[in-house]
Amino acid sequence: MPTNLPPEYFEVDRRYRAAESPAERIACLEELISTVPKHKGTDKLRADLRRKLSRLREESKAASAISRHESAFRIERAGAGQVAVVGPPNTGKSALVAALTNADPEVSPSPFSTWTPTPGMMPFGDVQIQLIDTPPLHSDFVQPELMDLIRRSDLLLLVLDLQADPIRQLEDAMALLTEHRIFPLWLQNDDPGAGRAMFKPLLVIANKADDEDSDELTELFGQLIGNQWPLCAVSASTGRNLEHLKAQVFASLGVIRVYSKPPGREPDLTAPFVLKRGSTVEELAGRIHQDFRHNLVAARVWGSSDFDGQMVSRAYVLQDGDVVELRI
Ligand SMILES: Nc1nc2c(ncn2[C@@H]2O[C@H](COP(=O)(O)OP(=O)(O)OP(=O)(O)O)[C@@H](O)[C@H]2O)c(=O)[nH]1
Ligand SMILES: [Mg+2]
């Protein structure tokens, strides 16, 4: 230890040893290095401290990468799209995910029963769509990680309780989302351009529309919010309108199903390729294999627009349900 260290060194060193968090230790170490006078007698000490600092920085970077990766809110996407089921407390988000998917989240009469997200797969025809049950959206307790989950998702289902002032619930939920610069897709053209705004396809789900008695309420609610809000009234308890909801979810994802057919063989109609709406034959080829994309000569299409095996170019825009034979 060099003998001519200033008193601040020992003071900062004491704090460094007492520091509890990695961030605090890093800050103290940086300070400590700045207190060491630069001359030959302190070369070794400064080199040691710098090594320690860089090791601490590496460790802290690795730790934060792990914790980000392991967060319950980071859900690996699966199927044709990732759909976040969000909304105020007690509206039936968990009940809906339980009714539509293979997941079994806790459903409870008391609010704030869900604390971590639960993903489940919802079959729709020959594809599977991932729904994620989430903790409630409420101004008393805003989870930044929930907002990130929402930002990563392809579609939002905003679940409201039709029997409990749904207008107010819609306003409250939208106020929270707007505060976090998350807007419904239909507002995209009105973008004020200030800050980083994100526009998401969003379906309003009026849950607890258990039977015909609720139809009048649904109608009134729809009129009050205006038809720019896509609305679907359902009941997670009785299953009412859930098939319609599934179709609306699929339609809102902006994807198509396309079936590939090897030349001279029947198409495999059980395993479609799911592509973004507007994708071309060339993009389908690339999805199957990059070599296909390069070597593609032509394609034949059955299905949409009365196509019955017509030859199309690589720029042909595919439609939902098309059967495609790629020629290489
Ligand atoms: N009548 C009726 N009750 C429902 C329906 N869906 C859910 N519920 C009831 O509403 C209550 C709340 O349901 P949950 O699914 O736990 O609601 P949640 O939105 O997940 O609640 P939090 O996780 O606390 O935000 C439970 O008592 C459910 O049985 C429905 O379609 N009709
Ligand atoms: Mg819940």
Coordinates of N, CA and C and ligand atoms in Angstrom, one line a residue, residues 86-97 105-115 133-137 159 161 163 206-210 234-239, ligand 1:
V86 N -55.4 -7.4 -21.3 CA -55.2 -6.4 -20.3 C -56.5 -5.8 -19.9
G87 N -56.5 -5.0 -18.8 CA -57.7 -4.3 -18.4 C -57.7 -4.0 -16.9
P88 N -58.7 -3.3 -16.4 CA -58.9 -3.0 -15.0 C -59.0 -4.3 -14.2
P89 N -58.9 -4.1 -12.8 CA -59.1 -5.3 -12.0 C -60.4 -5.9 -12.1
N90 N -60.5 -7.2 -11.9 CA -61.7 -8.0 -11.7 C -62.7 -8.0 -13.0
T91 N -62.2 -7.7 -14.1 CA -63.0 -7.6 -15.3 C -63.2 -9.0 -16.0
G92 N -62.4 -10.0 -15.6 CA -62.5 -11.3 -16.1 C -61.4 -11.7 -17.1
K93 N -60.2 -11.0 -17.0 CA -59.1 -11.4 -17.9 C -58.6 -12.8 -17.7
S94 N -58.5 -13.2 -16.4 CA -58.0 -14.6 -16.2 C -59.1 -15.6 -16.6
A95 N -60.3 -15.3 -16.3 CA -61.4 -16.2 -16.7 C -61.4 -16.4 -18.2
L96 N -61.2 -15.3 -18.9 CA -61.2 -15.3 -20.4 C -60.0 -16.2 -20.9
V97 N -58.8 -16.0 -20.4 CA -57.7 -16.8 -20.8 C -57.9 -18.2 -20.4
P105 N -55.1 -19.9 -15.3 CA -54.7 -18.9 -14.3 C -55.8 -18.8 -13.2
E106 N -55.5 -18.3 -12.1 CA -56.4 -18.2 -11.0 C -57.5 -17.1 -11.3
V107 N -58.7 -17.6 -11.1 CA -59.9 -16.7 -11.3 C -60.5 -16.5 -9.9
S108 N -60.7 -15.2 -9.5 CA -61.1 -14.9 -8.2 C -62.1 -13.8 -8.1
P109 N -63.1 -13.8 -7.2 CA -64.0 -12.7 -7.1 C -63.4 -11.5 -6.5
S110 N -62.3 -11.6 -5.9 CA -61.7 -10.3 -5.4 C -60.7 -9.7 -6.4
P111 N -60.6 -8.4 -6.5 CA -59.7 -7.8 -7.4 C -58.2 -8.0 -7.1
F112 N -57.4 -7.7 -8.0 CA -55.9 -7.8 -7.8 C -55.5 -9.3 -7.5
S113 N -56.1 -10.2 -8.2 CA -55.7 -11.6 -7.9 C -54.6 -12.1 -8.8
T114 N -54.4 -11.4 -9.9 CA -53.3 -11.8 -10.8 C -52.1 -10.9 -10.6
W115 N -50.9 -11.5 -10.3 CA -49.7 -10.7 -10.1 C -48.6 -10.9 -11.1
D133 N -52.5 -13.7 -20.0 CA -53.2 -13.1 -18.9 C -52.3 -12.2 -18.1
T134 N -52.7 -11.0 -17.8 CA -51.8 -10.1 -17.1 C -52.4 -9.5 -15.8
P135 N -51.5 -8.9 -15.0 CA -52.0 -8.3 -13.8 C -52.8 -7.0 -14.2
P136 N -53.7 -6.6 -13.3 CA -54.6 -5.5 -13.7 C -53.9 -4.2 -14.0
L137 N -54.5 -3.4 -14.9 CA -54.1 -2.0 -15.1 C -54.7 -1.1 -14.2
V159 N -60.0 -5.8 -21.7 CA -61.2 -6.5 -21.2 C -61.8 -5.6 -20.2
D161 N -65.6 -4.9 -17.7 CA -66.8 -5.6 -17.2 C -68.0 -4.8 -17.6
Q163 N -70.9 -5.0 -16.8 CA -71.9 -4.7 -15.8 C -71.4 -3.7 -14.7
A206 N -66.1 -6.5 -24.1 CA -67.1 -6.2 -23.0 C -67.4 -7.6 -22.5
N207 N -66.8 -7.9 -21.3 CA -67.0 -9.3 -20.8 C -68.2 -9.2 -19.8
K208 N -68.6 -10.4 -19.4 CA -69.8 -10.6 -18.5 C -71.1 -10.2 -19.2
A209 N -71.1 -10.3 -20.6 CA -72.3 -10.2 -21.4 C -72.9 -11.7 -21.4
D210 N -73.4 -12.1 -20.3 CA -73.7 -13.5 -20.1 C -74.9 -14.1 -21.0
V234 N -68.7 -10.5 -24.9 CA -68.6 -12.0 -24.7 C -68.9 -12.3 -23.2
S235 N -68.9 -13.6 -23.0 CA -69.0 -14.0 -21.6 C -68.0 -15.2 -21.4
A236 N -67.0 -14.9 -20.5 CA -66.1 -16.0 -20.2 C -66.8 -17.1 -19.4
S237 N -67.8 -16.7 -18.7 CA -68.5 -17.7 -17.8 C -69.4 -18.6 -18.6
T238 N -70.2 -18.1 -19.5 CA -71.2 -18.9 -20.3 C -70.6 -19.3 -21.6
G239 N -69.5 -18.7 -22.0 CA -68.9 -19.0 -23.3 C -69.6 -18.3 -24.5
Ligands
LIG1 N1 -71.0 -13.2 -14.6 C1 -69.8 -13.3 -15.0 N2 -68.7 -13.3 -14.2 C2 -67.5 -13.4 -14.6 C3 -67.2 -13.5 -16.0 N3 -65.9 -13.6 -16.2 C4 -65.3 -13.5 -15.0 N4 -66.3 -13.4 -14.0 C5 -66.1 -13.3 -12.6 O1 -65.4 -12.1 -12.3 C6 -64.5 -12.2 -11.2 C7 -63.2 -11.8 -11.6 O2 -62.7 -12.7 -12.6 P1 -61.1 -12.8 -12.9 O3 -60.9 -13.6 -14.2 O4 -60.3 -13.2 -11.7 O5 -60.8 -11.3 -13.2 P2 -59.4 -10.6 -13.6 O6 -59.7 -9.5 -14.5 O7 -58.4 -11.6 -13.9 O8 -59.0 -9.9 -12.2 P3 -57.6 -9.4 -11.7 O9 -56.6 -10.5 -12.0 O10 -57.8 -9.2 -10.2 O11 -57.3 -8.2 -12.4 C8 -64.6 -13.7 -10.8 O12 -65.5 -13.8 -9.7 C9 -65.2 -14.4 -12.0 O13 -65.9 -15.6 -11.7 C10 -68.3 -13.5 -16.9 O14 -68.2 -13.6 -18.2 N5 -69.6 -13.4 -16.4

